[in-house]
PDB file of C-alpha atoms in Angstrom:
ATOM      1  CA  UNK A   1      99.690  96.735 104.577  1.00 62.00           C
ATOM      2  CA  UNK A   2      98.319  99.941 106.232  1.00 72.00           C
ATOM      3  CA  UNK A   3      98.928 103.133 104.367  1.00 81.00           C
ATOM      4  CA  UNK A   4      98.799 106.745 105.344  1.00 83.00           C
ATOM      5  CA  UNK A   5      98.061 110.014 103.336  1.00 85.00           C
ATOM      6  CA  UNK A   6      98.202 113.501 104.770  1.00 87.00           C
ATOM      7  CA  UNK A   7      94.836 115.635 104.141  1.00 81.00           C
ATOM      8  CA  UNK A   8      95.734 119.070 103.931  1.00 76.00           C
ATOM      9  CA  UNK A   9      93.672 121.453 106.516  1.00 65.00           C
ATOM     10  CA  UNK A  10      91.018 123.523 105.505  1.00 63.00           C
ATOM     11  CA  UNK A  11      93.342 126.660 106.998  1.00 65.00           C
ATOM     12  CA  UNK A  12      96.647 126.964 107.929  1.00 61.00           C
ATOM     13  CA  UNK A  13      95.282 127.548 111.799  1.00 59.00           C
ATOM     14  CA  UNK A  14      94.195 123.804 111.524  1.00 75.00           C
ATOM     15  CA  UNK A  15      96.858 120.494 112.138  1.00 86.00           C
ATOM     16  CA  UNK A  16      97.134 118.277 109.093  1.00 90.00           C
ATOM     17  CA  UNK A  17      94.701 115.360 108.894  1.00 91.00           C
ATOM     18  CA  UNK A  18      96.026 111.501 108.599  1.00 93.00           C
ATOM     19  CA  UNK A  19      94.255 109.064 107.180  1.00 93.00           C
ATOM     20  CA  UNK A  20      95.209 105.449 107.509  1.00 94.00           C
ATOM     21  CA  UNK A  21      93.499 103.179 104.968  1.00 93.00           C
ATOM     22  CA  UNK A  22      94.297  99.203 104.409  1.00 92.00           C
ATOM     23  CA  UNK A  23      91.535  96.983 102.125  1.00 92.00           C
ATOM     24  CA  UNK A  24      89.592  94.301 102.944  1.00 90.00           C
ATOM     25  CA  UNK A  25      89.956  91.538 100.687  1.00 89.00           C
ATOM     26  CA  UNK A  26      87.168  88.356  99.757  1.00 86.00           C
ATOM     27  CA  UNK A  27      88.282  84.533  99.673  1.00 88.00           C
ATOM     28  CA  UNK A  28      89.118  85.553  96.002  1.00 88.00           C
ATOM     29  CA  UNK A  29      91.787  87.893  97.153  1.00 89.00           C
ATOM     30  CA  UNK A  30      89.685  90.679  95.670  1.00 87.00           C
ATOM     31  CA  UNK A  31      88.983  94.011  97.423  1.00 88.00           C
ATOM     32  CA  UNK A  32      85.659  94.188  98.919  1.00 89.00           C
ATOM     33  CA  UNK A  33      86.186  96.774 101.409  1.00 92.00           C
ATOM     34  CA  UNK A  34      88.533  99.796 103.066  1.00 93.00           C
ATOM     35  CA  UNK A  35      89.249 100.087 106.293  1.00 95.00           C
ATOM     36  CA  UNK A  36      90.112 103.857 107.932  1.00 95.00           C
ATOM     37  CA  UNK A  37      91.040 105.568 110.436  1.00 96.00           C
ATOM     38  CA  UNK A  38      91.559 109.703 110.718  1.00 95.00           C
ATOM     39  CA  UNK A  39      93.366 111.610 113.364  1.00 94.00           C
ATOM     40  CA  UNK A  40      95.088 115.381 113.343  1.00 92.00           C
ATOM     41  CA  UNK A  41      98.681 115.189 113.060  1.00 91.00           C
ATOM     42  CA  UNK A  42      99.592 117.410 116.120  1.00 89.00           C
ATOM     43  CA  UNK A  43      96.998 115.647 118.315  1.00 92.00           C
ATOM     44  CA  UNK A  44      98.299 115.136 121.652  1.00 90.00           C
ATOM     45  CA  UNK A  45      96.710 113.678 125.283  1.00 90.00           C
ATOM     46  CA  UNK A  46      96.890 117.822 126.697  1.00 89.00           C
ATOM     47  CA  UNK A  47      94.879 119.706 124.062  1.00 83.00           C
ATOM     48  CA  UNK A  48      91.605 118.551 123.143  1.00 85.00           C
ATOM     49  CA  UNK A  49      91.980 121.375 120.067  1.00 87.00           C
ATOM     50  CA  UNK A  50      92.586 118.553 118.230  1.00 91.00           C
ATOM     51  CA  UNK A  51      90.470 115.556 119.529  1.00 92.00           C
ATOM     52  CA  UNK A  52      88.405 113.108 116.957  1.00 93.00           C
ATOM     53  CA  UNK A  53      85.351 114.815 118.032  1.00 91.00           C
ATOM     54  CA  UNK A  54      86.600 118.079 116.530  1.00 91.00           C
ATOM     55  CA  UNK A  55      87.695 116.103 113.373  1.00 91.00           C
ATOM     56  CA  UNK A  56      84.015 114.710 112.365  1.00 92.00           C
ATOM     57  CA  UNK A  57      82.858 117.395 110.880  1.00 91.00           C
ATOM     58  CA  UNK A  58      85.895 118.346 108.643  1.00 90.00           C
ATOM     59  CA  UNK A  59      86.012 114.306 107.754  1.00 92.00           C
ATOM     60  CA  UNK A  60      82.161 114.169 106.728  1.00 93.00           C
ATOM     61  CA  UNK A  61      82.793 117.336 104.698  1.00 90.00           C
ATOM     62  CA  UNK A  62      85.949 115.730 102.931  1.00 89.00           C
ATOM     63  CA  UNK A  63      84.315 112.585 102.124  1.00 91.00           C
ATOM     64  CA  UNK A  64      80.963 114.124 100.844  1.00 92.00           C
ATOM     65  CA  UNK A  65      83.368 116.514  98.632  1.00 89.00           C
ATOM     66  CA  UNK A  66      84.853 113.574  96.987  1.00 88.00           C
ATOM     67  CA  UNK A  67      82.537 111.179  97.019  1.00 88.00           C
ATOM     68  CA  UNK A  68      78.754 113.052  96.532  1.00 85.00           C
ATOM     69  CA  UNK A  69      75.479 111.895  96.193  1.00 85.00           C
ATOM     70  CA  UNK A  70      73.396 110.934  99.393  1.00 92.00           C
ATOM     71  CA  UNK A  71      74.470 112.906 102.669  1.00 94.00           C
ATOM     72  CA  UNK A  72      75.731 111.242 105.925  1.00 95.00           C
ATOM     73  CA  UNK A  73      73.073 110.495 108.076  1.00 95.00           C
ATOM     74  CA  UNK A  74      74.057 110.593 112.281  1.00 94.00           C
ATOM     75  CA  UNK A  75      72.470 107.255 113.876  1.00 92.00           C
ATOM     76  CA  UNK A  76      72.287 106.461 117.600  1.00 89.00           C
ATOM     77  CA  UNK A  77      71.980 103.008 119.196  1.00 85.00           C
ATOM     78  CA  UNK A  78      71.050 102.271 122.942  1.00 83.00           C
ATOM     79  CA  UNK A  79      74.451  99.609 122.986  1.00 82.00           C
ATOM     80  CA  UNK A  80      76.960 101.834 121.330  1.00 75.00           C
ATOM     81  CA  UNK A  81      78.180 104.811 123.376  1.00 80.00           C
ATOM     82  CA  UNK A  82      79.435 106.634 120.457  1.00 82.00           C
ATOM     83  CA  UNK A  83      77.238 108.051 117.519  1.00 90.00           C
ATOM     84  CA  UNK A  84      77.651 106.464 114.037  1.00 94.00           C
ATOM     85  CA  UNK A  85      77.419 108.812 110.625  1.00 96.00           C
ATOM     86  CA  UNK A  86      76.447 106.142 107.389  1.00 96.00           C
ATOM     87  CA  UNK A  87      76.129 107.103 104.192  1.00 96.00           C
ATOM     88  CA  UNK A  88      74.771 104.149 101.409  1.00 95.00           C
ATOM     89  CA  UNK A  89      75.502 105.283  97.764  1.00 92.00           C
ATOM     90  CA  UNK A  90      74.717 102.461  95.599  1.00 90.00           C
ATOM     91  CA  UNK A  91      75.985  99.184  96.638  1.00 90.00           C
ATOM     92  CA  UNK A  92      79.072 101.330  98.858  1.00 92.00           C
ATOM     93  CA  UNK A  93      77.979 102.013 102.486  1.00 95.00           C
ATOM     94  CA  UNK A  94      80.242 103.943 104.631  1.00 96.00           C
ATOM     95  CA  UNK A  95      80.283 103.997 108.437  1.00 96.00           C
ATOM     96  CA  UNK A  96      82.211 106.010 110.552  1.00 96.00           C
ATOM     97  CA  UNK A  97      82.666 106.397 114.329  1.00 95.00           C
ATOM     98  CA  UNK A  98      84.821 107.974 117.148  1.00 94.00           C
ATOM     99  CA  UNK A  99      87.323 105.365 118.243  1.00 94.00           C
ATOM    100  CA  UNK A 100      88.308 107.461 121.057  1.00 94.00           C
ATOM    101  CA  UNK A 101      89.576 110.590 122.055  1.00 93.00           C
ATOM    102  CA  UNK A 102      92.531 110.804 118.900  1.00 95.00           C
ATOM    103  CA  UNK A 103      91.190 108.364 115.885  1.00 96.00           C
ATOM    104  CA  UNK A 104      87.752 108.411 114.084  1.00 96.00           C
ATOM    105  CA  UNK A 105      87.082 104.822 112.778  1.00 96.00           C
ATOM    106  CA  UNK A 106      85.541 104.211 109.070  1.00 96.00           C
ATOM    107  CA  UNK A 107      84.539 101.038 107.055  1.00 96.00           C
ATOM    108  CA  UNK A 108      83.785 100.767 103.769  1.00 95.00           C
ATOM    109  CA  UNK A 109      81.824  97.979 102.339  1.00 93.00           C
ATOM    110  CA  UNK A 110      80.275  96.371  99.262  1.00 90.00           C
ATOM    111  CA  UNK A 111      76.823  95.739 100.071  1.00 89.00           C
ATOM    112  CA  UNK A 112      76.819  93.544  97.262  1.00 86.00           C
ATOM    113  CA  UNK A 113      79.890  91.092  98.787  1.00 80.00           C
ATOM    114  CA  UNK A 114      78.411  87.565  99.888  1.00 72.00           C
ATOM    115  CA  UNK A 115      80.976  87.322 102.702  1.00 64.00           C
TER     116      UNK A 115
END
């Protein structure tokens, strides 16, 4: 089941921030990852004021707030068009991309999980 939860902006000039989140689950029905994706609310095809490449940097911020430790680290690869921010804490790595113009695409995952 997907869920959503509204992040509230950093100022009242900014749109709310949704985050869609559903787990990954192992053969043992156990959670061994998230899935996520972010967009503004009031994004729209006509204003690029609120495009995913606007809403990296307030994402990265959010998710180093809450989470700490090691900093996001911005990788480039010569097949993927799109740049990819990873950050490893433990045995949690977290990967995040630009989906396209509206959502920003994140995976969580147990580095530890066999699967």
């Amino acid at each position: 089941n997907l869920l959503e939860f509204v992040l509230t902006p950093p100022s009242e000039e900014s749109s709310p921030i949704k985050m869609h989140f559903y787990p990954t689950f192992d053969k043992d029905e156990r959670i061994n990852g998230m899935d996520m994706k972010f967009s503004y609310a009031r994004w729209n095809i006509f204003n690029d004021l609120h495009s995913s490449d606007r809403l990296v940097q307030p994402i990265i911020d959010t998710l180093q707030n809450w989470y700490g430790k090691n900093p996001f680290m911005k990788l480039t690869f010569e097949k993927e068009p799109n740049e990819i921010w990873v950050k490893v804490d433990g045995n949690r790595r977290m990967a995040i991309r630009k989906e396209d113009d509206r959502f920003l695409e994140m995976k969580i995952t147990n580095l530890l999980d066999k699967e």
